[in-house]
CSV table of C-alpha atoms and ligand atoms in Angstrom, one decimal:
chain,number,residue,atom,x,y,z
A,1,MET,CA,-13.9,-29.5,88.1
A,2,ASN,CA,-12.0,-31.1,85.3
A,3,ASN,CA,-14.4,-33.0,83.1
A,4,CYS,CA,-12.6,-36.2,82.4
A,5,GLY,CA,-11.8,-36.3,78.8
A,6,GLY,CA,-10.3,-32.8,78.4
A,7,ASP,CA,-12.0,-29.8,77.0
A,8,GLU,CA,-15.1,-31.3,75.5
A,9,PHE,CA,-18.4,-30.4,77.2
A,10,SER,CA,-21.1,-32.7,78.4
A,11,ASP,CA,-24.3,-32.3,76.6
A,12,ASN,CA,-26.3,-33.5,79.5
A,13,GLU,CA,-28.4,-30.8,81.0
A,14,ASP,CA,-31.0,-33.6,81.1
A,15,GLU,CA,-28.8,-35.5,83.5
A,16,ILE,CA,-28.1,-32.5,85.6
A,17,LEU,CA,-31.8,-31.8,86.0
A,18,THR,CA,-32.7,-35.4,86.9
A,19,THR,CA,-29.8,-35.7,89.3
A,20,ALA,CA,-30.9,-32.4,91.0
A,21,ILE,CA,-34.4,-33.8,91.4
A,22,GLU,CA,-33.1,-37.1,92.7
A,23,ASN,CA,-30.8,-35.4,95.2
A,24,PHE,CA,-33.7,-33.3,96.4
A,25,GLU,CA,-35.9,-36.4,96.9
A,26,ALA,CA,-33.1,-38.2,98.7
A,27,SER,CA,-32.8,-35.2,101.1
A,28,LEU,CA,-36.5,-35.6,102.0
A,29,LYS,CA,-36.1,-39.3,103.0
A,30,PRO,CA,-35.9,-40.1,106.8
A,31,ASN,CA,-32.5,-41.0,108.3
A,32,SER,CA,-33.5,-44.7,108.6
A,33,SER,CA,-33.3,-45.0,104.8
A,34,VAL,CA,-29.6,-44.1,104.9
A,35,ALA,CA,-28.9,-46.2,108.1
A,36,LYS,CA,-27.8,-49.2,106.1
A,37,ASP,CA,-24.1,-49.6,106.4
A,38,GLU,CA,-22.5,-47.6,103.6
A,39,GLU,CA,-19.7,-50.1,103.2
A,40,LEU,CA,-22.1,-52.9,102.4
A,41,ARG,CA,-23.8,-51.0,99.6
A,42,THR,CA,-22.5,-51.3,96.1
A,43,PRO,CA,-21.3,-48.1,94.2
A,44,LEU,CA,-24.5,-48.4,92.1
A,45,GLU,CA,-26.6,-48.3,95.3
A,46,ARG,CA,-24.5,-45.6,97.0
A,47,PHE,CA,-24.0,-43.2,94.2
A,48,ARG,CA,-26.7,-43.7,91.7
A,49,PRO,CA,-30.5,-43.9,91.9
A,50,GLY,CA,-30.7,-47.5,90.7
A,51,TYR,CA,-29.5,-46.8,87.2
A,52,LEU,CA,-26.5,-45.5,85.4
A,53,TRP,CA,-26.0,-42.7,82.9
A,54,VAL,CA,-24.0,-43.4,79.7
A,55,SER,CA,-21.7,-40.6,80.9
A,56,ASP,CA,-20.9,-42.6,84.0
A,57,LEU,CA,-19.5,-45.3,81.8
A,58,THR,CA,-17.6,-43.0,79.5
A,59,ARG,CA,-16.1,-41.2,82.5
A,60,GLN,CA,-15.1,-44.6,83.8
A,61,ASN,CA,-13.4,-45.3,80.5
A,62,TRP,CA,-11.2,-42.3,81.3
A,63,CYS,CA,-10.4,-43.2,84.9
A,64,GLU,CA,-12.6,-45.3,87.2
A,65,GLN,CA,-10.8,-44.0,90.3
A,66,GLN,CA,-11.7,-40.4,89.2
A,67,VAL,CA,-15.4,-41.4,89.0
A,68,TYR,CA,-15.2,-42.9,92.5
A,69,TYR,CA,-13.6,-39.7,93.9
A,70,SER,CA,-16.1,-37.5,92.2
A,71,PHE,CA,-18.7,-39.1,94.4
A,72,THR,CA,-16.6,-39.4,97.6
A,73,VAL,CA,-14.4,-36.3,97.8
A,74,PRO,CA,-17.0,-33.6,98.4
A,75,ALA,CA,-14.7,-30.6,98.6
A,76,ILE,CA,-13.8,-31.0,94.9
A,77,VAL,CA,-17.2,-32.1,93.6
A,78,GLU,CA,-18.7,-29.5,91.4
A,79,GLU,CA,-21.8,-28.1,93.1
A,80,ASN,CA,-23.1,-25.6,90.6
A,81,PRO,CA,-22.8,-26.7,87.0
A,82,VAL,CA,-23.1,-23.7,84.8
A,83,MET,CA,-24.1,-23.5,81.1
A,84,THR,CA,-20.9,-23.4,79.2
A,85,GLU,CA,-20.2,-22.3,75.6
A,86,GLY,CA,-20.3,-26.0,74.6
A,87,SER,CA,-23.7,-26.6,76.1
A,88,SER,CA,-25.1,-23.4,74.7
A,89,LEU,CA,-24.0,-24.6,71.2
A,90,HIS,CA,-25.8,-27.9,71.9
A,91,LEU,CA,-29.0,-26.0,72.8
A,92,ALA,CA,-28.7,-23.9,69.6
A,93,ARG,CA,-28.5,-27.0,67.5
A,94,GLU,CA,-31.5,-28.5,69.4
A,95,LEU,CA,-33.6,-25.4,68.9
A,96,ALA,CA,-32.8,-25.5,65.2
A,97,VAL,CA,-34.9,-28.7,64.8
A,98,HIS,CA,-37.6,-28.3,67.5
A,99,ASP,CA,-38.9,-25.9,70.2
A,100,VAL,CA,-38.1,-26.4,73.9
A,101,VAL,CA,-41.3,-26.3,76.0
A,102,GLN,CA,-41.4,-25.8,79.7
A,103,VAL,CA,-43.5,-28.5,81.4
A,104,LYS,CA,-44.4,-28.7,85.1
A,105,VAL,CA,-43.7,-32.2,86.5
A,106,THR,CA,-45.5,-33.6,89.6
A,107,SER,CA,-44.0,-37.1,89.9
A,108,ASN,CA,-41.2,-39.4,88.8
A,109,GLU,CA,-43.7,-40.8,86.3
A,110,ASP,CA,-44.0,-37.3,84.8
A,111,ILE,CA,-40.2,-37.0,84.5
A,112,TRP,CA,-40.0,-40.3,82.6
A,113,ALA,CA,-43.1,-39.5,80.5
A,114,ILE,CA,-41.1,-36.5,79.2
A,115,LYS,CA,-38.2,-38.7,78.2
A,116,VAL,CA,-40.6,-41.1,76.5
A,117,LEU,CA,-42.4,-38.2,74.8
A,118,ASN,CA,-39.2,-36.7,73.5
A,119,LEU,CA,-38.1,-40.0,72.1
A,120,LEU,CA,-41.5,-40.6,70.5
A,121,SER,CA,-41.6,-37.1,69.0
A,122,SER,CA,-38.2,-37.6,67.4
A,123,LEU,CA,-39.3,-40.9,65.9
A,124,ILE,CA,-42.6,-39.5,64.7
A,125,SER,CA,-40.8,-36.5,63.1
A,126,LEU,CA,-38.4,-38.9,61.3
A,127,LEU,CA,-41.2,-41.1,60.1
A,128,ASN,CA,-43.0,-38.1,58.8
A,129,GLY,CA,-40.1,-37.0,56.6
A,130,GLN,CA,-37.9,-34.9,58.8
A,131,THR,CA,-34.2,-35.9,58.2
A,132,VAL,CA,-32.7,-34.8,61.5
A,133,ALA,CA,-33.7,-35.2,65.1
A,134,ARG,CA,-31.7,-33.9,68.1
A,135,GLU,CA,-31.3,-34.5,71.8
A,136,ILE,CA,-33.1,-37.8,71.9
A,137,PRO,CA,-33.5,-39.6,75.2
A,138,ILE,CA,-32.6,-43.3,75.2
A,139,PHE,CA,-32.6,-46.1,77.8
A,140,GLY,CA,-32.4,-49.8,78.3
A,141,ALA,CA,-30.8,-52.7,80.0
A,142,PRO,CA,-28.2,-54.0,77.5
A,143,PHE,CA,-26.6,-57.5,77.4
A,144,ASP,CA,-29.1,-59.0,79.9
A,145,GLU,CA,-27.0,-57.6,82.8
A,146,ASP,CA,-30.0,-56.4,84.8
A,147,VAL,CA,-28.5,-52.8,85.0
A,148,PHE,CA,-30.5,-50.0,83.5
A,149,ILE,CA,-28.7,-47.3,81.5
A,150,VAL,CA,-30.0,-43.9,80.4
A,151,GLY,CA,-28.5,-41.5,77.8
A,152,LEU,CA,-29.2,-38.6,75.5
A,153,ILE,CA,-28.4,-39.1,71.8
A,154,ASP,CA,-27.1,-35.9,70.1
A,155,GLU,CA,-28.4,-36.5,66.6
A,156,LEU,CA,-30.2,-39.0,64.5
A,157,ARG,CA,-30.0,-38.6,60.7
A,158,PHE,CA,-32.6,-40.4,58.6
A,159,ASP,CA,-32.6,-40.9,54.8
A,160,PRO,CA,-36.2,-41.7,53.9
A,161,THR,CA,-35.3,-43.0,50.4
A,162,SER,CA,-32.8,-45.6,51.6
A,163,PHE,CA,-34.4,-45.9,55.0
A,164,GLN,CA,-31.0,-45.6,56.6
A,165,LEU,CA,-30.7,-44.2,60.1
A,166,ASP,CA,-27.3,-42.9,61.4
A,167,LEU,CA,-26.3,-41.6,64.8
A,168,TRP,CA,-23.9,-38.7,65.3
A,169,GLU,CA,-22.5,-37.2,68.5
A,170,PHE,CA,-21.5,-33.6,68.4
A,171,LYS,CA,-18.5,-32.4,70.4
A,172,THR,CA,-17.2,-28.9,70.7
A,173,ARG,CA,-13.6,-28.2,71.5
A,174,LYS,CA,-11.8,-25.3,73.0
A,175,TYR,CA,-8.7,-26.0,71.1
A,176,LYS,CA,-8.4,-26.2,67.4
A,177,ASN,CA,-7.2,-29.8,67.2
A,178,MET,CA,-8.7,-33.3,67.3
A,179,PRO,CA,-8.9,-34.9,70.7
A,180,SER,CA,-6.4,-37.4,72.1
A,181,LYS,CA,-6.8,-41.1,71.4
A,182,ALA,CA,-8.1,-41.6,75.0
A,183,GLN,CA,-10.8,-39.0,74.5
A,184,GLN,CA,-11.7,-40.5,71.1
A,185,ALA,CA,-12.0,-43.9,72.9
A,186,GLN,CA,-14.5,-42.4,75.4
A,187,ASN,CA,-16.5,-40.9,72.5
A,188,ARG,CA,-16.5,-44.2,70.7
A,189,LEU,CA,-17.8,-46.0,73.7
A,190,GLN,CA,-20.5,-43.4,74.0
A,191,VAL,CA,-21.9,-43.8,70.5
A,192,MET,CA,-21.6,-47.6,70.6
A,193,LEU,CA,-23.7,-47.6,73.8
A,194,TYR,CA,-26.3,-45.3,72.2
A,195,LYS,CA,-26.6,-47.6,69.2
A,196,LYS,CA,-26.9,-50.7,71.5
A,197,LEU,CA,-29.7,-49.1,73.5
A,198,PHE,CA,-31.6,-47.8,70.5
A,199,ASP,CA,-31.3,-51.1,68.5
A,200,ASP,CA,-32.5,-53.1,71.5
A,201,LEU,CA,-35.7,-50.9,71.6
A,202,VAL,CA,-36.2,-51.4,67.8
A,203,LYS,CA,-35.8,-55.2,68.3
A,204,GLY,CA,-38.3,-55.2,71.1
A,205,LYS,CA,-35.8,-56.3,73.7
A,206,LEU,CA,-36.9,-53.9,76.4
A,207,THR,CA,-40.1,-54.6,78.4
A,208,LYS,CA,-42.3,-52.4,80.6
A,209,GLU,CA,-41.6,-54.8,83.5
A,210,VAL,CA,-37.8,-54.1,83.3
A,211,ILE,CA,-38.4,-50.3,83.1
A,212,ALA,CA,-40.8,-50.4,86.1
A,213,LYS,CA,-38.5,-52.5,88.1
A,214,HIS,CA,-35.3,-50.5,87.7
A,215,LEU,CA,-36.9,-47.0,87.8
A,216,LYS,CA,-39.3,-47.9,90.6
A,217,LEU,CA,-42.2,-46.4,88.7
A,218,ASP,CA,-45.9,-46.9,89.0
A,219,MET,CA,-46.9,-47.7,85.4
A,220,ASN,CA,-50.5,-47.0,86.1
A,221,ARG,CA,-50.1,-43.6,87.8
A,222,THR,CA,-52.0,-40.9,86.0
A,223,PHE,CA,-49.8,-38.1,84.6
A,224,GLY,CA,-50.0,-34.5,85.9
A,225,SER,CA,-52.0,-31.9,83.9
A,226,ASP,CA,-49.1,-30.4,82.0
A,227,ILE,CA,-47.9,-33.8,80.8
A,228,GLN,CA,-51.4,-34.7,79.8
A,229,ALA,CA,-51.8,-31.5,77.8
A,230,THR,CA,-48.5,-32.2,76.0
A,231,ILE,CA,-49.7,-35.7,75.1
A,232,ASP,CA,-53.0,-34.2,73.8
A,233,ASP,CA,-51.1,-31.5,71.8
A,234,LYS,CA,-49.1,-34.2,70.0
A,235,CYS,CA,-52.4,-36.0,69.1
A,236,LEU,CA,-51.3,-39.0,71.1
A,237,THR,CA,-53.4,-41.0,73.5
A,238,GLY,CA,-52.5,-42.3,77.0
A,239,THR,CA,-52.8,-41.2,80.6
A,240,THR,CA,-50.1,-43.5,82.1
A,241,LEU,CA,-46.6,-44.7,81.3
A,242,ASN,CA,-48.2,-48.1,80.7
A,243,GLN,CA,-50.1,-46.7,77.7
A,244,LEU,CA,-47.4,-44.3,76.5
A,245,LEU,CA,-44.7,-47.1,76.4
A,246,ASP,CA,-47.1,-49.2,74.4
A,247,ILE,CA,-47.2,-46.4,71.8
A,248,LEU,CA,-43.4,-46.0,71.9
A,249,PHE,CA,-42.7,-49.8,71.4
A,250,ILE,CA,-45.1,-49.8,68.4
A,251,ARG,CA,-43.6,-46.7,66.8
A,252,ILE,CA,-40.0,-47.5,67.3
A,253,GLN,CA,-40.5,-50.9,65.5
A,254,CYS,CA,-41.6,-48.9,62.4
A,255,ILE,CA,-38.1,-47.5,62.1
A,256,THR,CA,-34.8,-49.3,61.5
A,257,CYS,CA,-31.7,-50.1,63.6
A,258,ILE,CA,-28.9,-47.6,63.4
A,259,LYS,CA,-26.5,-48.1,60.6
A,260,GLU,CA,-23.6,-45.7,60.9
A,261,ILE,CA,-22.3,-44.1,64.1
A,262,GLY,CA,-19.8,-41.4,64.5
A,263,ILE,CA,-18.6,-38.2,66.2
A,264,GLU,CA,-18.3,-34.8,64.8
A,265,TYR,CA,-15.8,-32.3,66.4
A,266,GLU,CA,-16.2,-28.6,66.1
A,267,HIS,CA,-14.0,-25.7,67.3
A,268,GLN,CA,-16.0,-23.5,69.7
A,269,GLY,CA,-14.5,-20.2,68.8
A,270,SER,CA,-14.5,-20.4,65.0
A,271,LYS,CA,-17.3,-23.0,64.7
A,272,GLU,CA,-15.0,-24.7,62.2
A,273,SER,CA,-15.5,-28.4,61.8
A,274,LEU,CA,-12.3,-30.2,63.1
A,275,GLY,CA,-13.3,-33.6,61.6
A,276,MET,CA,-15.8,-36.4,61.6
A,277,ASN,CA,-14.8,-39.8,63.1
A,278,SER,CA,-16.9,-42.7,61.8
A,279,VAL,CA,-16.9,-45.6,64.4
A,280,ASP,CA,-17.0,-49.3,63.7
A,281,TYR,CA,-19.5,-50.8,66.1
A,282,ASP,CA,-18.2,-53.9,67.8
A,283,ASP,CA,-20.8,-55.7,69.9
A,284,GLU,CA,-18.4,-58.2,71.5
A,285,GLU,CA,-16.0,-55.5,72.5
A,286,LEU,CA,-18.8,-53.4,74.0
A,287,GLU,CA,-20.2,-56.3,75.9
A,288,LYS,CA,-16.8,-57.2,77.4
A,289,LEU,CA,-16.1,-53.6,78.4
A,290,PHE,CA,-19.6,-53.1,79.8
A,291,LYS,CA,-19.4,-56.3,81.9
A,292,ASN,CA,-16.0,-55.2,83.2
A,293,TYR,CA,-17.3,-51.8,84.2
A,294,LEU,CA,-20.4,-53.3,85.9
A,295,GLU,CA,-18.1,-55.3,88.2
A,296,PHE,CA,-17.1,-52.0,89.8
A,297,TRP,CA,-20.6,-50.7,90.1
A,298,ARG,CA,-21.7,-54.0,91.7
A,299,GLY,CA,-18.9,-53.8,94.2
A,300,ARG,CA,-17.3,-57.0,93.0
A,301,ARG,CA,-13.8,-55.7,92.5
A,302,GLU,CA,-11.6,-52.9,93.8
A,303,VAL,CA,-11.7,-49.5,92.0
A,304,LYS,CA,-8.9,-49.1,89.5
A,305,GLY,CA,-7.1,-45.9,88.3
A,306,VAL,CA,-5.1,-45.4,85.2
A,307,GLU,CA,-2.2,-47.6,84.1
A,308,ILE,CA,1.3,-46.2,84.0
A,309,GLU,CA,1.1,-45.6,80.2
A,310,GLU,CA,-1.8,-43.2,80.8
A,311,ALA,CA,-0.3,-41.5,83.9
A,312,TRP,CA,-0.4,-38.2,81.9
A,313,LYS,CA,-4.1,-38.1,82.7
A,314,CYS,CA,-3.2,-37.5,86.4
A,315,GLN,CA,-1.6,-34.2,85.5
A,316,SER,CA,-4.9,-32.5,84.9
A,317,CYS,CA,-6.9,-34.5,87.5
A,318,ASP,CA,-8.6,-32.6,90.4
A,319,PHE,CA,-7.9,-35.6,92.6
A,320,ALA,CA,-4.2,-36.0,91.9
A,321,ASP,CA,-3.2,-34.8,95.4
A,322,VAL,CA,-5.5,-37.3,97.2
A,323,CYS,CA,-5.3,-40.2,94.9
A,324,ASP,CA,-4.1,-43.4,96.5
A,325,TRP,CA,-4.0,-45.3,93.3
A,326,ARG,CA,-1.6,-42.8,91.9
A,327,LYS,CA,0.6,-43.0,95.0
A,328,ARG,CA,0.6,-46.8,94.9
A,329,LYS,CA,1.5,-46.8,91.2
A,330,ALA,CA,4.3,-44.3,91.7
A,331,GLU,CA,5.8,-46.5,94.6
A,332,GLN,CA,5.5,-49.7,92.5
A,333,TYR,CA,7.2,-47.9,89.7
A,334,SER,CA,10.1,-46.6,91.8
A,335,GLN,CA,10.5,-50.1,93.4
A,336,HIS,CA,10.6,-51.6,89.9
A,337,GLY,CA,13.2,-49.0,88.8
A,338,LYS,CA,15.4,-49.7,91.9
A,339,LYS,CA,15.3,-53.5,91.2
A,340,LYS,CA,16.4,-52.8,87.6
A,341,ILE,CA,19.3,-50.7,88.8
B,1,SF4,FE1,-7.3,-41.3,88.1
B,1,SF4,FE2,-4.8,-40.3,88.0
B,1,SF4,FE3,-6.8,-38.8,88.9
B,1,SF4,FE4,-5.9,-40.9,90.4
B,1,SF4,S1,-4.8,-39.0,89.8
B,1,SF4,S2,-8.1,-40.3,89.9
B,1,SF4,S3,-5.4,-42.4,88.8
B,1,SF4,S4,-6.5,-39.6,86.8
């Protein structure tokens, strides 16, 4: 399936794993739980487990209609994501700074404990003098919109002398050129969202109540034995999310908000750097965009496809043959052309 945004590869094995677990859990639910009229449910309720991934929003930035079809046109939906060259490069970079450990999970609380532990480990390593941390889970409910967002930051770079923390997203490209403006806009949105989520945590804006409510977690459920052993190995204390999150909130406030954000592009074949785009963070712009995107997820407006100036995106879209938006736009355009003549 065409990954909206061209030939860059998603870094989100984490997302794939979680989605697989959620799909499996959904398949175990009795029919009565899906009896609610589909039409009455919002896209957030129908397609997502109560929260969104940062990649849902960046894909929406490319084409919202395409996101909608990716959930509703099953014949084209990718069923077996494979590890690509891009994702294996991400893994190699991750392994360069820390080991990947297999852990057995026994509950949703265990899954979220892994995310919290990975974030905590990165923070602790930076506070202990390491200058780079990779593949850092991040989450929050930005702009008081009551929608929970989850992501995975590629890289944090910390300068212990100036106490400056920067965030970089690593993108690999099949072709030896910089991405289009539209792809760069997607990547810009991605790093701005990561910064927003991270800074909100540093500023103490996220509470345990909000996390528990959106993720439907039991904050006092005791972790499984593998998670507990991992916590002990890291010389941390805590047997529940309630306790682990307290540690996270304290530790993250010992670090600073993110200063610089940017995207680094690398050619897959030659591993040559294609360039580094520094991004100017704009809180107002992000809030406006975010609120607009949420209107779709809350079912408050019709789904939108690309505007005529971006119709070139349709040429490489898997849904071009079935896309109503594209047909409607083509008709409008030809009517408009006739009137002019
Ligand atoms: Fe979006 Fe064009 Fe694909 Fe339709 S054909 S889903 S408008 S990119």
